[in-house]
Coordinates of C-alpha atoms (C1' of nucleotides) in Angstrom, one line a residue:
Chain A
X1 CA -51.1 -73.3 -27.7
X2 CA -52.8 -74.2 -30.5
X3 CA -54.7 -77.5 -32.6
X4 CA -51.6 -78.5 -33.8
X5 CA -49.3 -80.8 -31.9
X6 CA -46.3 -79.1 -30.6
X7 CA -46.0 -75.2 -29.9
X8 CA -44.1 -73.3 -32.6
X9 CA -41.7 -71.0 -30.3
X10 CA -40.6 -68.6 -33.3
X11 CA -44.4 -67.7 -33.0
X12 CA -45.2 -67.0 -29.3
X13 CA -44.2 -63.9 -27.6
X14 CA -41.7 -65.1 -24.7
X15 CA -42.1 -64.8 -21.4
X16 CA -45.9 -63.7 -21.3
X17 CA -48.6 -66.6 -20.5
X18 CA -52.4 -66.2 -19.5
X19 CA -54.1 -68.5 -17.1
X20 CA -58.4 -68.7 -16.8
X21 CA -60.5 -69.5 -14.4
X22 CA -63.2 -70.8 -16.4
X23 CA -66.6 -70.9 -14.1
X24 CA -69.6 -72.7 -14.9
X25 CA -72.7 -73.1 -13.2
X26 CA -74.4 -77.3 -12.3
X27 CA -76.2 -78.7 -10.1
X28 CA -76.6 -76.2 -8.1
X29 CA -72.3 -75.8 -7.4
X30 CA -70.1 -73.4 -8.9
X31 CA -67.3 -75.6 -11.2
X32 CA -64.5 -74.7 -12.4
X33 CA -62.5 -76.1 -15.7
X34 CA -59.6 -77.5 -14.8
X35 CA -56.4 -79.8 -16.7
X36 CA -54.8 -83.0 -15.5
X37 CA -51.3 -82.9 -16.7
X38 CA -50.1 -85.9 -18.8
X39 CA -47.7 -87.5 -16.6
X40 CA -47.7 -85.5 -13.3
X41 CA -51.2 -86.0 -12.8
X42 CA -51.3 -82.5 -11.3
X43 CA -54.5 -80.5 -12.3
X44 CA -54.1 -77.1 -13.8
X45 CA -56.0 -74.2 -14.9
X46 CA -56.4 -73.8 -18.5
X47 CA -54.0 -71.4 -20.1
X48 CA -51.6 -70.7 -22.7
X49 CA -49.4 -68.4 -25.1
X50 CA -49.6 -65.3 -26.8
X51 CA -49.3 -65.5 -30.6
X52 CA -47.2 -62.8 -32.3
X53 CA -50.1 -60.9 -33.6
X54 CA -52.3 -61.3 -30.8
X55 CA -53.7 -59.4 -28.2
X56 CA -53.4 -60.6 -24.9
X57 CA -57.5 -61.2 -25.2
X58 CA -57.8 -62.7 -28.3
X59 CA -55.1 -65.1 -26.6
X60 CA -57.1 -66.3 -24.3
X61 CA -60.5 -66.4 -26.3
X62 CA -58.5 -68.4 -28.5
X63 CA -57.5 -70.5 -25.7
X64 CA -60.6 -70.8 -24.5
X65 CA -62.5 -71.7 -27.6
X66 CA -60.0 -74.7 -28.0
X67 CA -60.8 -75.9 -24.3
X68 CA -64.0 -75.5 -24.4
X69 CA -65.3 -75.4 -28.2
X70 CA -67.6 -72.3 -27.4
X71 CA -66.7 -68.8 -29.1
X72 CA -68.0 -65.4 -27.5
X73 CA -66.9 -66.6 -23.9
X74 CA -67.8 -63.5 -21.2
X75 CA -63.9 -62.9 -20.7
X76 CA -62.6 -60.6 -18.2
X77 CA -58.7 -59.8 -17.0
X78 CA -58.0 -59.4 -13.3
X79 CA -55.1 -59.8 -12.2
X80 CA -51.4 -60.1 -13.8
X81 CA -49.1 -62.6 -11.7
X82 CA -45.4 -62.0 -11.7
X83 CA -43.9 -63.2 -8.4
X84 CA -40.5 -64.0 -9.8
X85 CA -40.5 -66.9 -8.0
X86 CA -44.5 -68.3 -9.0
X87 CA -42.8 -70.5 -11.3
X88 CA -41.2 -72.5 -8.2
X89 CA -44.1 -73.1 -6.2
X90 CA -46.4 -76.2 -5.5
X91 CA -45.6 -78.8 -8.0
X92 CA -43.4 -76.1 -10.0
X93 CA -41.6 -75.9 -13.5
X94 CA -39.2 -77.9 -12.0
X95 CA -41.0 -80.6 -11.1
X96 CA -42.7 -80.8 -14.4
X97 CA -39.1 -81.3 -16.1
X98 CA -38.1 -83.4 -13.7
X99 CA -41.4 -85.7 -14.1
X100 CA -40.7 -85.6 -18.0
X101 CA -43.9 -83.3 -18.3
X102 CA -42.9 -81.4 -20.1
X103 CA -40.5 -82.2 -22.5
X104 CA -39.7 -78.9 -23.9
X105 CA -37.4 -77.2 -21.0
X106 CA -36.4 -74.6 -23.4
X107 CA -39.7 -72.9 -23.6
X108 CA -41.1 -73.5 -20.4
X109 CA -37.9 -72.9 -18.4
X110 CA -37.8 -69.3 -19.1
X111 CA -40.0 -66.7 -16.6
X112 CA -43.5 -66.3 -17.3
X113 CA -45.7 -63.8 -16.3
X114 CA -49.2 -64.8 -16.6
X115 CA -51.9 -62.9 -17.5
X116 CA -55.6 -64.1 -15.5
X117 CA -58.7 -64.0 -17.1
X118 CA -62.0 -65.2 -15.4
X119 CA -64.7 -66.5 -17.6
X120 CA -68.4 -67.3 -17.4
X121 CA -70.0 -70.2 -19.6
X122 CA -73.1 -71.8 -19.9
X123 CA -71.9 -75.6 -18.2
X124 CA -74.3 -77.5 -20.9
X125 CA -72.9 -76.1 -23.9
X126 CA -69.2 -76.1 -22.8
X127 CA -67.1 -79.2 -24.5
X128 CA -64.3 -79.2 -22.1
X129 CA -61.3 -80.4 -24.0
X130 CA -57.5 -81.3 -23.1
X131 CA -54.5 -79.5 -24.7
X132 CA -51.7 -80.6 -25.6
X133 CA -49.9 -80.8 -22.0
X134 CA -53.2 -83.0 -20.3
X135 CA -54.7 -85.9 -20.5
X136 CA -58.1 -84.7 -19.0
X137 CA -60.3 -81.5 -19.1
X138 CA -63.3 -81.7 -16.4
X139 CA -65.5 -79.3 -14.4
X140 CA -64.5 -79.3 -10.5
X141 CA -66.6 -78.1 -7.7
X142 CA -64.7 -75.9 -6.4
X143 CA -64.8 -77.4 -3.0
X144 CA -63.4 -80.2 -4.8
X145 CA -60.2 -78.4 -6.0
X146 CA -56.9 -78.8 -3.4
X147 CA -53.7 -78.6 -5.0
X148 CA -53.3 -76.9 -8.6
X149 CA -49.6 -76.3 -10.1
X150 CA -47.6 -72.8 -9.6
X151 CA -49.3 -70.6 -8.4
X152 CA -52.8 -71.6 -9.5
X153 CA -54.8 -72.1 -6.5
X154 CA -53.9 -68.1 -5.9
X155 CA -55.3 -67.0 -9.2
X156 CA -58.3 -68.9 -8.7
X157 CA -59.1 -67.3 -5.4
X158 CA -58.5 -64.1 -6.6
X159 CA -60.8 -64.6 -9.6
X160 CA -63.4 -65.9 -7.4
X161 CA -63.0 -62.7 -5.1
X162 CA -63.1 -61.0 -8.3
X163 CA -66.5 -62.5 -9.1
X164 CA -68.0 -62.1 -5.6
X165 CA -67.1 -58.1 -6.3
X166 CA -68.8 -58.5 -9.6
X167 CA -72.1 -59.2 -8.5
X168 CA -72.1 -56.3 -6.5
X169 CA -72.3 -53.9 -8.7
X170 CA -72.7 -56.1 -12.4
X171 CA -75.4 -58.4 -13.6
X172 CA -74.3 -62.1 -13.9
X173 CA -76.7 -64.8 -14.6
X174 CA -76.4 -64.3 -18.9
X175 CA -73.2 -66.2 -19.2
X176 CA -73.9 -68.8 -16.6
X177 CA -77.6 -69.8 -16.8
X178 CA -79.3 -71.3 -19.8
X179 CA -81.4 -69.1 -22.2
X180 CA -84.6 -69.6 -20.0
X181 CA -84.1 -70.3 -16.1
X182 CA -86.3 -70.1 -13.1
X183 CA -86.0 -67.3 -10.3
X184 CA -85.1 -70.0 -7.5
X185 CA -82.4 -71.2 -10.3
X186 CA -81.0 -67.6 -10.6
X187 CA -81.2 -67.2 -7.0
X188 CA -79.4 -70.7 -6.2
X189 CA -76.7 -69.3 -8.8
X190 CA -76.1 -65.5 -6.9
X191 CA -76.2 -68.0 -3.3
X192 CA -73.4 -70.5 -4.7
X193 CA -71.2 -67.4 -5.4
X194 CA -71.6 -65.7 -2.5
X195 CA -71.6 -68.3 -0.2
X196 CA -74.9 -67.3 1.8
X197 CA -77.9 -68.3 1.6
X198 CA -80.8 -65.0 0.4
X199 CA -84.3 -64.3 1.4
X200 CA -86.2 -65.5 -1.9
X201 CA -88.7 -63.1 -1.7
X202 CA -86.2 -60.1 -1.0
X203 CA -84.0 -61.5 -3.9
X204 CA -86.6 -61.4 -6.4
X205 CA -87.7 -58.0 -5.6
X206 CA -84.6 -56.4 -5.4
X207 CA -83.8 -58.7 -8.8
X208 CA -86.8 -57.5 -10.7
X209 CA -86.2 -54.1 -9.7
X210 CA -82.7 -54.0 -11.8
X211 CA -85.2 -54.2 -15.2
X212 CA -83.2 -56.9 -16.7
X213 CA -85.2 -59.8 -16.8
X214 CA -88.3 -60.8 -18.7
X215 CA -91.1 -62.9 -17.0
X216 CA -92.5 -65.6 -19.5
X217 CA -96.0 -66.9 -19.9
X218 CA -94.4 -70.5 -19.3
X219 CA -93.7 -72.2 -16.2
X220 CA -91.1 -75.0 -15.5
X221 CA -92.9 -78.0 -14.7
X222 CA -91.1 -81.5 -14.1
X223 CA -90.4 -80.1 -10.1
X224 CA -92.1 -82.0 -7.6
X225 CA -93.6 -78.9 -6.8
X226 CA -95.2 -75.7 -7.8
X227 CA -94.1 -75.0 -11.3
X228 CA -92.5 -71.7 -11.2
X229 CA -92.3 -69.4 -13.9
X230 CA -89.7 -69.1 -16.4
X231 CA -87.6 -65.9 -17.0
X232 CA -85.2 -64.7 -19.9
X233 CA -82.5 -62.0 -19.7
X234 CA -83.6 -58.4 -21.5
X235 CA -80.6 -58.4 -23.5
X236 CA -80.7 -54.6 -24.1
X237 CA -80.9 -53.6 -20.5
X238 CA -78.9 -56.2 -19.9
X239 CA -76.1 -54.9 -21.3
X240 CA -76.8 -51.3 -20.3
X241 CA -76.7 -52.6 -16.5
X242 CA -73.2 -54.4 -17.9
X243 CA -71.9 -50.7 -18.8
X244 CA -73.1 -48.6 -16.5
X245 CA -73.0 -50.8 -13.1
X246 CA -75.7 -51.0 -10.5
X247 CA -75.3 -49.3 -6.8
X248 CA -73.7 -46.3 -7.8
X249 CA -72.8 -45.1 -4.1
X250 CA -72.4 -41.7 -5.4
Chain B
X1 CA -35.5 -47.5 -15.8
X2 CA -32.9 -47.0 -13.2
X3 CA -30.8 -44.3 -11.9
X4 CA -28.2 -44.5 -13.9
X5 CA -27.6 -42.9 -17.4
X6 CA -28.9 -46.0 -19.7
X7 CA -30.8 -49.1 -20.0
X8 CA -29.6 -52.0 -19.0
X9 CA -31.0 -54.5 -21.2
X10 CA -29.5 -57.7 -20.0
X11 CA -31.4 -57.3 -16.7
X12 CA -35.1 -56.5 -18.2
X13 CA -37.7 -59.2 -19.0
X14 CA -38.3 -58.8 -22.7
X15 CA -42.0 -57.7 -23.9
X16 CA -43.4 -56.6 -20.6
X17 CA -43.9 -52.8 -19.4
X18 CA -45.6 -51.1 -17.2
X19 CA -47.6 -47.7 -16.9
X20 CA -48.7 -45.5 -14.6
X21 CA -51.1 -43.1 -14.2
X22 CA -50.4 -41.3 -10.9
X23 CA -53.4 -39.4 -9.6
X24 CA -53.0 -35.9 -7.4
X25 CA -55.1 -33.6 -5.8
X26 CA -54.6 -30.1 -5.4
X27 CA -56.8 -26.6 -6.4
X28 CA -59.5 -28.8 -6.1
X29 CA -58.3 -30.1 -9.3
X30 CA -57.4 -34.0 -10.0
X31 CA -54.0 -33.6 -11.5
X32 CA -51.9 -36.6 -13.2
X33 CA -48.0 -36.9 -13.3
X34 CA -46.9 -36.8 -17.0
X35 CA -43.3 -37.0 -18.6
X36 CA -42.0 -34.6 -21.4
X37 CA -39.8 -36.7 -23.9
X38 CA -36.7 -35.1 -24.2
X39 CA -36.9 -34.4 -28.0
X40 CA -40.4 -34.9 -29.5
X41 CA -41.7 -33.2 -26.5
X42 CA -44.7 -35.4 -26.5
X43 CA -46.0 -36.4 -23.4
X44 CA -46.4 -39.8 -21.7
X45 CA -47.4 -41.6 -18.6
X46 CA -44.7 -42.3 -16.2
X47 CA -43.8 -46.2 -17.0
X48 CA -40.6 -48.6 -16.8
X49 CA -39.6 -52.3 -17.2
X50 CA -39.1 -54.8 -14.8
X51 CA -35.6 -56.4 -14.0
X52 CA -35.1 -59.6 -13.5
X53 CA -35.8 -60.2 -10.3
X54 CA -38.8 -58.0 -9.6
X55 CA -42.8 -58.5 -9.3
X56 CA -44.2 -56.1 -11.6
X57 CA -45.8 -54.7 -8.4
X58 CA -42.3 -54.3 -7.5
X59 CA -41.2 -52.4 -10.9
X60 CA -44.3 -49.8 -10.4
X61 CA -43.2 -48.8 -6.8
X62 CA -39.7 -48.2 -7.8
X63 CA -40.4 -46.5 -11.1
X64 CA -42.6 -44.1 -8.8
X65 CA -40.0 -43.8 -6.0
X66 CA -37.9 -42.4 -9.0
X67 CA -40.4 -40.0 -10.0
X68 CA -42.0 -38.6 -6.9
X69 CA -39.2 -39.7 -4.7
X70 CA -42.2 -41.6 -2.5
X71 CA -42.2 -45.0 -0.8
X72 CA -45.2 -47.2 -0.2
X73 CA -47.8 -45.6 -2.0
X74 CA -51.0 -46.3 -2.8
X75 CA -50.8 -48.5 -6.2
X76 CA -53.0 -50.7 -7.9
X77 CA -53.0 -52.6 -11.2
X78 CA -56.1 -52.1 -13.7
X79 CA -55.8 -53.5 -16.5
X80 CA -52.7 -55.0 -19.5
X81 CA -52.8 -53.3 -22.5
X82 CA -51.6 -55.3 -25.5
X83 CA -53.0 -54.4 -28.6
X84 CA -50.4 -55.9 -31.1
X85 CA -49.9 -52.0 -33.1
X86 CA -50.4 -49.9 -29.8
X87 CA -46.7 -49.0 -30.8
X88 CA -48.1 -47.6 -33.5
X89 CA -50.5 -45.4 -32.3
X90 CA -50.4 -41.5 -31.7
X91 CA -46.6 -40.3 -31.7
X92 CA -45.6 -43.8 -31.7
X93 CA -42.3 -46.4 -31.4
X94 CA -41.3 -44.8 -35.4
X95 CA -41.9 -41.4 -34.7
X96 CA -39.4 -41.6 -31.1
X97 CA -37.0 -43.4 -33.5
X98 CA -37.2 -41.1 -36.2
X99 CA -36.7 -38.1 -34.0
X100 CA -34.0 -39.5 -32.2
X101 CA -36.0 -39.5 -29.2
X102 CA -35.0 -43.1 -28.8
X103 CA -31.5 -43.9 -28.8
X104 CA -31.8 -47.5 -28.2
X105 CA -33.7 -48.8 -30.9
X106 CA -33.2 -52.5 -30.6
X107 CA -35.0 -52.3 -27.1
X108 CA -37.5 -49.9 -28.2
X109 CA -38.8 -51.7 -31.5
X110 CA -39.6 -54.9 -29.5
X111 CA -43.6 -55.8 -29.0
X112 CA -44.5 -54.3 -25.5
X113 CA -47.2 -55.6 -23.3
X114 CA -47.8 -53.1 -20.8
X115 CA -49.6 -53.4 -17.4
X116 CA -51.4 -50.7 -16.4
X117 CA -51.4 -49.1 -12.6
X118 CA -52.7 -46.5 -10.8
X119 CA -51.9 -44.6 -8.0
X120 CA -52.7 -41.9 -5.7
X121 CA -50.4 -39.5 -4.0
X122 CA -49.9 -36.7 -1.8
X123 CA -49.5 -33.9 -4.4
X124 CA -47.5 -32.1 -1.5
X125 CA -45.1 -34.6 -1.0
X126 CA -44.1 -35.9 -4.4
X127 CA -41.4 -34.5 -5.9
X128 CA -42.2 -35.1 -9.5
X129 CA -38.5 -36.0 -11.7
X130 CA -38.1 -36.8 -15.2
X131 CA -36.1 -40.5 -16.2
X132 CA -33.8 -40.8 -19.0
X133 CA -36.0 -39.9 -21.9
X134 CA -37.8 -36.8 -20.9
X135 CA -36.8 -33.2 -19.7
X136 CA -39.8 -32.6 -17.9
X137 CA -41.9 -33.9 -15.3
X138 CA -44.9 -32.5 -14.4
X139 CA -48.6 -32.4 -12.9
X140 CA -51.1 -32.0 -15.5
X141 CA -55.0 -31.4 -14.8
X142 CA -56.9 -33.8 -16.4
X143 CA -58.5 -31.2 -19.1
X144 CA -55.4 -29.8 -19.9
X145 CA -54.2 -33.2 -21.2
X146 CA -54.4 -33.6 -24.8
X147 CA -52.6 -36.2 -27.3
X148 CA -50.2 -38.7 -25.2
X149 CA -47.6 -41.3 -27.1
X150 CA -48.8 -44.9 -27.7
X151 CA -51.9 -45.7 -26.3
X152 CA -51.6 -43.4 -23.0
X153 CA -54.3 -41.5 -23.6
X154 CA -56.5 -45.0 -23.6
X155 CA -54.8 -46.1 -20.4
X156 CA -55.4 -42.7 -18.4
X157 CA -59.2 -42.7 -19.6
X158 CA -59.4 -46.6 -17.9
X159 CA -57.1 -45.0 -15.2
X160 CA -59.9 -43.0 -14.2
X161 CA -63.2 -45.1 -14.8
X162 CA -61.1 -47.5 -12.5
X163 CA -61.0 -44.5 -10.0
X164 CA -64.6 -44.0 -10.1
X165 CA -65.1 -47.3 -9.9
X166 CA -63.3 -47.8 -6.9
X167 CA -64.8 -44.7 -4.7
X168 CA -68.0 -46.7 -4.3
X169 CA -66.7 -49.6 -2.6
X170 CA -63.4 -48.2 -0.8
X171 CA -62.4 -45.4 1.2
X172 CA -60.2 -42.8 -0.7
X173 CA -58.5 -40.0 0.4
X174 CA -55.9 -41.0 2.7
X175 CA -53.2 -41.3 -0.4
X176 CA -54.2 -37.9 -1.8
X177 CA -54.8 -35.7 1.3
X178 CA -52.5 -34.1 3.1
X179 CA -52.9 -36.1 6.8
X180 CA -55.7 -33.6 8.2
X181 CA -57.9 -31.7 6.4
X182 CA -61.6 -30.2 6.4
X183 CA -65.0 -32.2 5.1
X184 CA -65.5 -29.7 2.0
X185 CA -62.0 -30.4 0.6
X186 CA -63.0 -34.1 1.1
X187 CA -65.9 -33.6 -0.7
X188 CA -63.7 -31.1 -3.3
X189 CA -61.9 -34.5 -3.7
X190 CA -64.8 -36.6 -4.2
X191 CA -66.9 -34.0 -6.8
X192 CA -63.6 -33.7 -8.6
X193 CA -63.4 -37.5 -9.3
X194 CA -67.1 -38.1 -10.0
X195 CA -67.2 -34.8 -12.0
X196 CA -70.4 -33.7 -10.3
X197 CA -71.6 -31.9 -7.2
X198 CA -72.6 -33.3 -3.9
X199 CA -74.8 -32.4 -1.3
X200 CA -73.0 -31.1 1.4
X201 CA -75.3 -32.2 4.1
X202 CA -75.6 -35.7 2.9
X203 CA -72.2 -36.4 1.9
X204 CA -71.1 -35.6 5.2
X205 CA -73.4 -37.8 6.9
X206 CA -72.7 -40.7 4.7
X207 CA -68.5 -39.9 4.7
X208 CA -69.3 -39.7 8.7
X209 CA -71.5 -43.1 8.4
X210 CA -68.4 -45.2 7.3
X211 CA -67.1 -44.0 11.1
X212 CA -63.7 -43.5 9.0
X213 CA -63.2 -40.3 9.7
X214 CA -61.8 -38.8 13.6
X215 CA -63.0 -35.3 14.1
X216 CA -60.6 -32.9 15.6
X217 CA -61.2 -30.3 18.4
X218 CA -59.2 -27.6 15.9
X219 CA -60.8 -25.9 12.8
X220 CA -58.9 -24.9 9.9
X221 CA -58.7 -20.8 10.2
X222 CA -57.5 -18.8 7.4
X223 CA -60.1 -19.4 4.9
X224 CA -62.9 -16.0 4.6
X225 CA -65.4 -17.5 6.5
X226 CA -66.8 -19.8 9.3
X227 CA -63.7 -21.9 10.0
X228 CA -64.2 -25.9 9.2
X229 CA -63.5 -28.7 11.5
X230 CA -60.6 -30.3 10.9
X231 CA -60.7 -34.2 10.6
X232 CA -58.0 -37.2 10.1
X233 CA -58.6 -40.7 9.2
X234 CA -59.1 -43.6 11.7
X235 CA -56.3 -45.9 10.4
X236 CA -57.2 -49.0 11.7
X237 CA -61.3 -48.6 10.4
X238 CA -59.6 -47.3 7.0
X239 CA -57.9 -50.4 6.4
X240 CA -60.9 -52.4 7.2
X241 CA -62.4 -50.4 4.6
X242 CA -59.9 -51.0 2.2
X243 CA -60.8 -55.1 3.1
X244 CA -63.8 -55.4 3.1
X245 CA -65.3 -52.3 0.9
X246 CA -69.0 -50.6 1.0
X247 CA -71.6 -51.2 -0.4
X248 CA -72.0 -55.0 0.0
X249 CA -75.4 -54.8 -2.2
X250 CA -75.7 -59.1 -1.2
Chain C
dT1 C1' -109.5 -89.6 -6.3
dT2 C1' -108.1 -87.0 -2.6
dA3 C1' -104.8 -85.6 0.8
dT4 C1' -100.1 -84.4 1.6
dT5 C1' -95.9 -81.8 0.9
dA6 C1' -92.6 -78.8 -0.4
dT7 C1' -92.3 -75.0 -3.1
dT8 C1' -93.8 -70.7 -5.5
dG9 C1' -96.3 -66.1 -6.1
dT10 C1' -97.5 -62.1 -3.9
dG11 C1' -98.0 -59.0 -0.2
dT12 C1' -97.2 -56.4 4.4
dC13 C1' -94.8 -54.1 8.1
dA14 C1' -90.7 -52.2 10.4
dT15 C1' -86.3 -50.3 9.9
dA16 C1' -82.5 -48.2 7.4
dA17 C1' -80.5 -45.4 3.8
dA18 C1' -80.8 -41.7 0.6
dG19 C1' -82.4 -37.2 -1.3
dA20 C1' -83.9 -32.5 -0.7
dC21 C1' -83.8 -28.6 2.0
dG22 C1' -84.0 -25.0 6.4
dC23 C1' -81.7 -22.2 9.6
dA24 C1' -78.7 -20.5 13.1
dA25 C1' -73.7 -19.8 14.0
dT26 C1' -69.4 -17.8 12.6
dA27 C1' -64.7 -16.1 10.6
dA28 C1' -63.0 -12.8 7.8
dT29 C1' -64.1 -8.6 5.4
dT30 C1' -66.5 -4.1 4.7
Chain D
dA1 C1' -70.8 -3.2 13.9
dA2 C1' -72.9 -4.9 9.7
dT3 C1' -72.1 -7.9 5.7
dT4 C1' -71.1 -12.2 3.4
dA5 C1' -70.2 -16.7 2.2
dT6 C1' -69.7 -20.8 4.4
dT7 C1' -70.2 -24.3 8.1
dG8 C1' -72.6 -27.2 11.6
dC9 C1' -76.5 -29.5 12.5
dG10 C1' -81.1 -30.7 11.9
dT11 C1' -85.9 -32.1 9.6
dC12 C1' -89.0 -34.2 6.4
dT13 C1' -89.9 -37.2 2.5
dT14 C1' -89.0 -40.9 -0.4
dT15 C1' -86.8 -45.1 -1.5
dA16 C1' -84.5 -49.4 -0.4
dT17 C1' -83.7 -53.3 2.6
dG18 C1' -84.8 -57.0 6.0
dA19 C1' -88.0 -60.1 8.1
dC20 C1' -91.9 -62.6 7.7
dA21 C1' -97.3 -64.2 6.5
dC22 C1' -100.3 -66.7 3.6
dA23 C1' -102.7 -68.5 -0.2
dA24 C1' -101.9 -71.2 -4.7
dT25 C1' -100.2 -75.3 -6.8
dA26 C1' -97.6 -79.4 -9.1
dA27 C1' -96.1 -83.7 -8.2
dT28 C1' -96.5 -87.5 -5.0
dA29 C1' -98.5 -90.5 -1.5
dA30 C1' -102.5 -92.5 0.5

DNA sequence: TTATTATTGTGTCATAAAGACGCAATAATT
DNA sequence: AATTATTGCGTCTTTATGACACAATAATAA
């Protein structure tokens, strides 16, 4: 998909789509970017089309800078979904048609196997933006999410199993968090996607011990309590810990 | 691919492929299945396409049943490769034209997207047989492996970084091991992956922690000196294993 | 202005895991 | 029967993890 107003065919390689989980990080809740289709009123996860001279990747950055107006999205693959029936469950292709959806069977009739990327963005800078099938691009708590089109709700579970792995043996926090953040606020963040609540002294120790963070002179005032200092991310170790992985095992 | 002498096209979704990089274990060496093409004698991963009907999960297990003669074996996706000139790469789609490798060019010259799998056999059980387009199929150690078609030699070097990945959080062994065998060739199995040497002491006590493992009353005699126990895995703990993974780190 | 309150910074102690290594037992060979 | 390389099993030290104590403090309430 792209700015313009209908998708050029002749341009897209057929029967290849990618679908994102895009995660963001507010109020203390893990959100997720989801569509609202235009007349279905059935919410999707962004996705899209491969362009002719594209990598599957620079698909979906593409993709996602036109959801979300931000370039240089943290962008991993996970999974490639190609049930060859995914395109007949939940509110399916057919339903779309039927519903007047979409109004280009020709394209969207054929088999599709999609492609998932997860991605991890900074919730205050992202612009979330409609395409050209929706009427509505909003964050959703994740508890919030039931019902998604195709097989959607199974590629965001797997993604968010895919980001629960993640943190096991990858930093997170860089693409998530705001330049500057608090330790509780980093700590709130790893407890959201896990699910669990952490010992906040245990978390910090074990969190300072990975090297990547840098402890500022300046605290974060404005709580109703005592100001805690603020951190930033050691971009260099950072993205050594990124590379080589912590808890080697072996 | 099937079984029969040629392609048939009108049963294969356009654009997709798959790879595999099929992992074996024997001589203490980690050995890879790789295909011969019948006329450049270049040497590629085992792959296929995927008919109609088919997951791509599907595809991979029946392009492998064709070339090890296996069912249900251990097989995971990694990663899609889908640079738009990985055709063009190495000996690539040309130079199997120009030699006549390739027969059918109109299939051939299309854009591929491939998805990447590995898996892991029983190097005694597999029964390694070439498709249509090469002559030989063999097992190849990893440092005997030089220049492979396409981008192959890009999706065994992921193949493996996957592999190493995945031995810190998951049980392995019970795809490439015959179905009892001693501690040191498990650790054999294990140095050969990581590419370095173990403690024997400790590795045993951590292998032995996972309580994966059932020791048998018989030792494996034949060998010059003090015979070794002889172990099997614990099925049902394995799987769990395979679930829920090591190393939880949160 | 002072007390209150919830939260943060820092530290301790007990337990578990990991790393390094010692030594007797033993199966085939000399 | 002695030799040799390897195996089984153990110890000691260091490091990491889990559970919790207590003083400091920023906004708020009294």
């Amino acid at each position: 998909m792209n700015r313009s107003s209908h998708l050029d065919e002749t341009q897209l390689l057929k029967h290849i789509s990618l679908d994102c989980v895009v995660f963001g990080f507010h109020d203390s809740q893990l959100k997720v970017l989801l569509l609202r289709m235009k007349r279905t009123k059935d919410w999707a996860l962004p996705g899209g089309f491969v362009l002719l001279d594209e990598s599957i990747e620079i698909a979906a950055s593409r993709v996602l800078r036109e959801r979300t107006g931000l370039d240089h999205i943290f962008l991993k693959q996970f999974k490639v979904f190609s049930s060859p029936d995914r395109s007949n469950t939940n509110p399916g292709v057919q339903d779309l048609l039927d519903s007047g959806a979409i109004d280009d069977s020709s394209w969207f009739n054929q088999r599709f196997i999609s492609v998932g990327f997860y991605a991890l963005v900074d919730f205050s800078k992202a612009e979330p933006t409609p395409d050209l099938f929706s009427d509505l691009c909003h964050w959703k708590s994740l508890e919030d999410i039931d019902l998604l089109i195709l097989d959607h709700n199974q590629i965001l579970d797997k993604a968010l199993e895919t980001l629960r792995l993640q943190l096991n043996y990858q930093p997170i926090g860089y693409n998530l968090l705001p330049d500057r953040f608090t330790m509780p606020e980093l700590q709130k963040l790893y407890e959201t996607i896990l699910g669990k609540e952490l010992d906040r002294r245990n978390f910090q120790r074990k969190m300072l011990s990975y090297d990547i963070l840098c402890k500022l002179e300046e605290r974060k005032t404005g709580g109703a309590h005592k100001a805690p200092f603020l951190y930033e991310f050691n971009l260099e170790n950072y993205g050594k810990a990124l590379k080589h992985g912590f808890n080697g095992g072996w």
